[in-house]
């Protein structure tokens, strides 16, 4: 093969990739996509940069991306650095007022601004928000359940209301909203809320075309741990039947998918955030990756 032929083959492969994306560009042009960002996708610099590129590509392609993020490892690291003890009950971080100050600082002040900065290397697109801003997220205190009994775990919240007005205004202005998973309380307190849950609630409120949840596994496994076969697609009814068998880490992610599709979002996806450009691979290729949850199969 000559050098010229090699260049032609490479160019043809790029053209084929662009043509494969064409029907998806047409389908999702002007649509809102809510992406929950966290885990390993947030831990490595090359993956952080690729994620920022994905968002800017979506923006230029005519989609309206919205990012909702957590930051558990960063919170734990900062608490340790400050000598603040952190404990977990039923998988939830016990959030004292002292710990909440750190949660708020890390999520809204550090992690949020890091994401915004990476996106804005490509243009003035990203605007950082907290769920507290303009009452975007409102929560009430949530108890952990231990042996069937509620246990107070401090300023951990359950979302009870959303107001997407400020997000819609930013989207209309061509911006990429980046929202930290901190919520305001009607009692004047501030709450640490699950980012998967926050993303699902906002996807419903915004009438999103998709919810995308980035996680640390390839998707939902059919018979974990005996099999590593990923379920590519399932209905809400099928997922409901599987929920009791899932690992503790997957339950909030799959419950977020259920919340989204039950609330009118046509598709919800769980993707492997360890894969570079996972968001683009899911949205703009015929095969897609990860697990897709669709409405259907449940009793009215």
Short mmCIF file of C-alpha atoms in Angstrom, two decimals:
data_model
loop_
_atom_site.label_atom_id
_atom_site.label_comp_id
_atom_site.label_asym_id
_atom_site.label_seq_id
_atom_site.Cartn_x
_atom_site.Cartn_y
_atom_site.Cartn_z
CA UNK A 1 0.00 0.00 0.00
CA UNK A 2 1.33 3.40 -0.96
CA UNK A 3 1.41 6.40 1.37
CA UNK A 4 -1.34 8.01 -0.72
CA UNK A 5 -3.52 4.89 -0.47
CA UNK A 6 -2.96 4.78 3.29
CA UNK A 7 -4.07 8.37 3.66
CA UNK A 8 -7.13 7.70 1.51
CA UNK A 9 -8.10 4.70 3.67
CA UNK A 10 -7.70 6.73 6.85
CA UNK A 11 -9.81 9.55 5.43
CA UNK A 12 -12.47 7.06 4.30
CA UNK A 13 -12.64 5.58 7.79
CA UNK A 14 -13.15 9.05 9.26
CA UNK A 15 -15.87 9.78 6.68
CA UNK A 16 -17.61 6.50 7.52
CA UNK A 17 -17.63 7.44 11.21
CA UNK A 18 -19.15 10.83 10.44
CA UNK A 19 -21.80 9.29 8.17
CA UNK A 20 -22.72 6.77 10.89
CA UNK A 21 -23.35 9.69 13.22
CA UNK A 22 -25.66 11.46 10.75
CA UNK A 23 -29.02 9.90 11.76
CA UNK A 24 -28.23 10.46 15.43
CA UNK A 25 -27.24 14.07 14.79
CA UNK A 26 -30.59 14.53 13.08
CA UNK A 27 -32.51 12.76 15.84
CA UNK A 28 -30.98 14.59 18.80
CA UNK A 29 -30.41 18.03 17.29
CA UNK A 30 -31.89 20.59 19.69
CA UNK A 31 -32.54 17.95 22.37
CA UNK A 32 -31.37 18.08 25.98
CA UNK A 33 -29.10 15.31 27.27
CA UNK A 34 -28.43 15.08 31.02
CA UNK A 35 -25.14 13.41 31.94
CA UNK A 36 -24.24 12.27 35.42
CA UNK A 37 -20.48 12.54 35.76
CA UNK A 38 -18.36 10.80 38.36
CA UNK A 39 -16.26 7.77 39.23
CA UNK A 40 -13.15 6.90 37.22
CA UNK A 41 -14.19 9.27 34.42
CA UNK A 42 -13.45 12.05 36.90
CA UNK A 43 -10.30 10.49 38.37
CA UNK A 44 -7.88 10.47 35.42
CA UNK A 45 -6.73 13.58 33.61
CA UNK A 46 -6.96 12.07 30.12
CA UNK A 47 -10.54 10.95 30.77
CA UNK A 48 -11.47 14.36 32.19
CA UNK A 49 -10.14 16.05 29.06
CA UNK A 50 -11.95 13.58 26.78
CA UNK A 51 -15.21 14.19 28.67
CA UNK A 52 -14.87 17.94 28.23
CA UNK A 53 -14.24 17.43 24.50
CA UNK A 54 -17.36 15.24 24.26
CA UNK A 55 -19.51 17.97 25.79
CA UNK A 56 -18.18 20.64 23.45
CA UNK A 57 -18.73 18.33 20.49
CA UNK A 58 -22.34 17.80 21.59
CA UNK A 59 -22.79 21.56 21.88
CA UNK A 60 -21.40 22.20 18.39
CA UNK A 61 -23.50 19.32 17.02
CA UNK A 62 -26.66 21.10 18.17
CA UNK A 63 -27.43 19.11 21.32
CA UNK A 64 -27.95 20.71 24.73
CA UNK A 65 -25.79 18.87 27.30
CA UNK A 66 -26.33 19.31 31.04
CA UNK A 67 -23.82 17.88 33.54
CA UNK A 68 -24.68 16.79 37.08
CA UNK A 69 -21.73 15.67 39.20
CA UNK A 70 -20.81 14.28 42.57
CA UNK A 71 -17.33 13.89 44.02
CA UNK A 72 -17.24 11.28 46.78
CA UNK A 73 -13.51 10.45 46.57
CA UNK A 74 -12.58 14.15 46.56
CA UNK A 75 -14.78 14.74 49.62
CA UNK A 76 -13.19 11.83 51.47
CA UNK A 77 -9.70 13.07 50.61
CA UNK A 78 -10.41 16.60 51.82
CA UNK A 79 -12.08 15.40 55.04
CA UNK A 80 -9.02 13.27 55.75
CA UNK A 81 -6.69 16.18 55.02
CA UNK A 82 -8.62 18.37 57.47
CA UNK A 83 -8.80 15.65 60.11
CA UNK A 84 -12.59 15.43 59.97
CA UNK A 85 -13.81 11.91 60.69
CA UNK A 86 -16.11 10.42 58.07
CA UNK A 87 -18.29 7.35 58.52
CA UNK A 88 -20.92 5.56 56.46
CA UNK A 89 -24.24 4.06 57.52
CA UNK A 90 -26.16 1.82 55.10
CA UNK A 91 -23.85 3.04 52.33
CA UNK A 92 -24.57 6.74 53.01
CA UNK A 93 -22.03 9.25 54.30
CA UNK A 94 -22.94 10.54 57.76
CA UNK A 95 -22.87 14.29 57.12
CA UNK A 96 -22.43 16.40 60.22
CA UNK A 97 -22.58 20.22 59.91
CA UNK A 98 -18.77 20.23 59.93
CA UNK A 99 -18.64 17.60 57.19
CA UNK A 100 -21.30 19.44 55.19
CA UNK A 101 -19.09 22.54 55.04
CA UNK A 102 -16.41 20.40 53.41
CA UNK A 103 -18.90 18.69 51.06
CA UNK A 104 -20.19 22.06 49.92
CA UNK A 105 -16.69 23.46 49.45
CA UNK A 106 -15.40 20.44 47.51
CA UNK A 107 -18.42 19.88 45.26
CA UNK A 108 -19.38 23.46 44.46
CA UNK A 109 -16.00 25.12 44.86
CA UNK A 110 -13.42 22.62 43.67
CA UNK A 111 -14.88 19.81 41.54
CA UNK A 112 -17.45 22.03 39.83
CA UNK A 113 -14.90 24.64 38.85
CA UNK A 114 -12.43 22.01 37.63
CA UNK A 115 -15.08 20.66 35.21
CA UNK A 116 -16.07 24.14 34.08
CA UNK A 117 -12.43 25.04 33.46
CA UNK A 118 -11.79 21.97 31.30
CA UNK A 119 -14.85 22.65 29.14
CA UNK A 120 -14.03 26.32 28.80
CA UNK A 121 -10.62 25.56 27.32
CA UNK A 122 -12.64 25.06 24.13
CA UNK A 123 -14.77 28.20 24.37
CA UNK A 124 -17.00 30.17 26.77
CA UNK A 125 -19.58 27.42 27.20
CA UNK A 126 -19.72 26.04 30.74
CA UNK A 127 -21.39 27.74 33.69
CA UNK A 128 -21.06 26.20 37.14
CA UNK A 129 -24.04 25.95 39.47
CA UNK A 130 -24.92 24.36 42.76
CA UNK A 131 -28.25 22.63 43.21
CA UNK A 132 -28.84 25.36 45.80
CA UNK A 133 -28.76 28.11 43.17
CA UNK A 134 -32.23 29.44 42.29
CA UNK A 135 -33.68 26.47 44.22
CA UNK A 136 -32.73 24.19 41.35
CA UNK A 137 -32.81 21.25 43.80
CA UNK A 138 -34.84 21.19 47.01
CA UNK A 139 -34.41 18.37 49.52
CA UNK A 140 -35.58 17.15 52.88
CA UNK A 141 -33.56 15.23 55.45
CA UNK A 142 -33.18 11.55 54.61
CA UNK A 143 -32.68 8.80 57.17
CA UNK A 144 -30.69 5.63 56.63
CA UNK A 145 -32.54 2.36 57.24
CA UNK A 146 -30.66 -0.09 59.48
CA UNK A 147 -32.37 -3.34 60.48
CA UNK A 148 -35.66 -1.84 59.39
CA UNK A 149 -35.27 1.25 61.57
CA UNK A 150 -34.56 4.85 60.47
CA UNK A 151 -31.19 6.25 61.61
CA UNK A 152 -30.32 9.95 61.46
CA UNK A 153 -27.25 10.53 59.27
CA UNK A 154 -27.19 14.32 59.35
CA UNK A 155 -27.42 16.61 56.36
CA UNK A 156 -28.11 13.97 53.74
CA UNK A 157 -31.08 14.88 51.60
CA UNK A 158 -33.78 13.36 49.47
CA UNK A 159 -34.88 15.52 46.53
CA UNK A 160 -38.51 16.60 46.74
CA UNK A 161 -38.67 19.40 44.16
CA UNK A 162 -36.79 20.76 41.15
CA UNK A 163 -36.85 24.13 39.43
CA UNK A 164 -34.99 23.93 36.11
CA UNK A 165 -35.60 27.58 35.15
CA UNK A 166 -32.00 28.75 35.50
CA UNK A 167 -30.76 25.69 33.57
CA UNK A 168 -33.25 26.31 30.76
CA UNK A 169 -32.13 29.95 30.55
CA UNK A 170 -28.49 28.89 30.25
CA UNK A 171 -29.32 26.29 27.60
CA UNK A 172 -31.25 28.89 25.61
CA UNK A 173 -28.10 31.05 25.73
CA UNK A 174 -25.99 28.24 24.30
CA UNK A 175 -24.24 27.39 27.57
CA UNK A 176 -23.41 24.04 29.18
CA UNK A 177 -24.73 24.00 32.77
CA UNK A 178 -22.60 22.06 35.26
CA UNK A 179 -24.49 21.35 38.51
CA UNK A 180 -23.09 20.04 41.79
CA UNK A 181 -25.21 17.66 43.85
CA UNK A 182 -25.90 19.98 46.77
CA UNK A 183 -29.53 20.92 47.48
CA UNK A 184 -31.31 23.59 49.47
CA UNK A 185 -33.73 22.64 52.23
CA UNK A 186 -37.01 24.31 53.03
CA UNK A 187 -35.79 24.41 56.61
CA UNK A 188 -32.83 26.62 55.67
CA UNK A 189 -30.31 23.78 55.81
CA UNK A 190 -28.14 22.56 52.96
CA UNK A 191 -28.11 18.89 51.99
CA UNK A 192 -25.73 16.48 50.34
CA UNK A 193 -27.79 14.55 47.76
CA UNK A 194 -27.00 11.56 45.56
CA UNK A 195 -25.78 12.77 42.16
CA UNK A 196 -27.47 9.89 40.29
CA UNK A 197 -30.80 10.84 41.85
CA UNK A 198 -30.23 14.53 41.13
CA UNK A 199 -29.43 13.82 37.48
CA UNK A 200 -32.60 11.75 37.05
CA UNK A 201 -34.77 14.42 38.68
CA UNK A 202 -33.36 17.12 36.42
CA UNK A 203 -33.67 14.94 33.31
CA UNK A 204 -37.39 14.59 34.02
CA UNK A 205 -37.83 18.28 34.83
CA UNK A 206 -36.02 19.35 31.65
CA UNK A 207 -37.86 16.91 29.38
CA UNK A 208 -34.51 15.43 28.35
CA UNK A 209 -34.16 13.07 25.40
CA UNK A 210 -31.61 10.99 27.33
CA UNK A 211 -30.16 10.44 30.76
CA UNK A 212 -26.57 9.17 30.65
CA UNK A 213 -24.98 7.83 33.85
CA UNK A 214 -21.21 7.35 33.74
CA UNK A 215 -19.99 4.69 36.13
CA UNK A 216 -17.04 2.37 36.78
CA UNK A 217 -18.33 -0.77 35.06
CA UNK A 218 -19.20 -1.66 31.46
CA UNK A 219 -22.93 -1.65 32.20
CA UNK A 220 -25.45 -3.85 33.96
CA UNK A 221 -24.21 -7.45 33.99
CA UNK A 222 -26.65 -10.26 33.28
CA UNK A 223 -25.47 -12.68 35.99
CA UNK A 224 -22.84 -10.90 38.04
CA UNK A 225 -20.38 -12.13 39.30
CA UNK A 226 -20.64 -15.43 37.42
CA UNK A 227 -20.83 -13.67 34.04
CA UNK A 228 -19.42 -10.49 32.54
CA UNK A 229 -22.04 -10.31 29.79
CA UNK A 230 -23.53 -6.81 29.69
CA UNK A 231 -27.25 -6.39 29.15
CA UNK A 232 -27.45 -4.02 26.21
CA UNK A 233 -31.14 -3.14 26.55
CA UNK A 234 -34.02 -3.78 28.95
CA UNK A 235 -37.39 -2.33 29.86
CA UNK A 236 -38.36 -0.60 33.09
CA UNK A 237 -40.37 -3.68 34.10
CA UNK A 238 -37.40 -5.99 33.53
CA UNK A 239 -35.11 -3.69 35.51
CA UNK A 240 -37.60 -3.51 38.38
CA UNK A 241 -37.45 -7.29 38.64
CA UNK A 242 -33.65 -7.26 38.74
CA UNK A 243 -33.20 -4.49 41.32
CA UNK A 244 -33.26 -6.70 44.45
CA UNK A 245 -30.36 -8.73 43.04
CA UNK A 246 -28.08 -5.80 42.20
CA UNK A 247 -24.99 -4.73 44.11
CA UNK A 248 -25.29 -1.77 46.45
CA UNK A 249 -23.23 0.42 44.13
CA UNK A 250 -25.41 -0.23 41.08
CA UNK A 251 -28.78 0.22 42.79
CA UNK A 252 -28.83 4.07 42.88
CA UNK A 253 -27.67 4.24 39.26
CA UNK A 254 -30.32 1.85 37.99
CA UNK A 255 -32.98 3.46 40.20
CA UNK A 256 -32.03 6.78 38.58
CA UNK A 257 -32.63 5.22 35.16
CA UNK A 258 -36.02 3.96 36.33
CA UNK A 259 -36.98 7.38 37.70
CA UNK A 260 -36.04 8.98 34.40
CA UNK A 261 -37.96 6.66 32.06
CA UNK A 262 -40.97 6.55 34.36
CA UNK A 263 -40.92 10.36 34.32
CA UNK A 264 -41.05 10.60 30.54
CA UNK A 265 -37.39 10.47 29.48
CA UNK A 266 -37.33 8.16 26.42
CA UNK A 267 -33.97 6.52 27.18
CA UNK A 268 -31.60 6.14 30.11
CA UNK A 269 -28.10 4.71 29.80
CA UNK A 270 -25.40 3.40 32.12
CA UNK A 271 -21.97 3.68 30.49
CA UNK A 272 -18.40 2.79 31.38
CA UNK A 273 -16.77 6.10 32.27
CA UNK A 274 -13.34 4.47 32.08
CA UNK A 275 -13.68 4.39 28.29
CA UNK A 276 -12.44 7.54 26.56
CA UNK A 277 -15.21 9.42 24.70
CA UNK A 278 -17.87 7.08 26.10
CA UNK A 279 -20.59 9.71 25.69
CA UNK A 280 -19.94 10.16 21.97
CA UNK A 281 -19.74 6.41 21.40
CA UNK A 282 -23.16 5.98 22.98
CA UNK A 283 -24.96 8.83 21.30
CA UNK A 284 -23.47 8.80 17.81
CA UNK A 285 -22.82 5.15 16.90
CA UNK A 286 -25.21 2.45 15.70
CA UNK A 287 -24.06 -0.16 18.21
CA UNK A 288 -23.75 2.10 21.26
CA UNK A 289 -22.20 0.89 24.50
CA UNK A 290 -23.34 0.11 28.04
CA UNK A 291 -26.90 -0.66 29.11
CA UNK A 292 -29.99 1.19 27.87
CA UNK A 293 -33.23 1.30 29.87
CA UNK A 294 -36.47 1.96 28.00
CA UNK A 295 -40.00 2.61 29.27
CA UNK A 296 -42.48 -0.20 29.14
CA UNK A 297 -43.71 -3.45 30.56
CA UNK A 298 -45.00 -2.08 33.86
CA UNK A 299 -48.59 -2.21 35.01
CA UNK A 300 -50.42 1.12 34.68
#
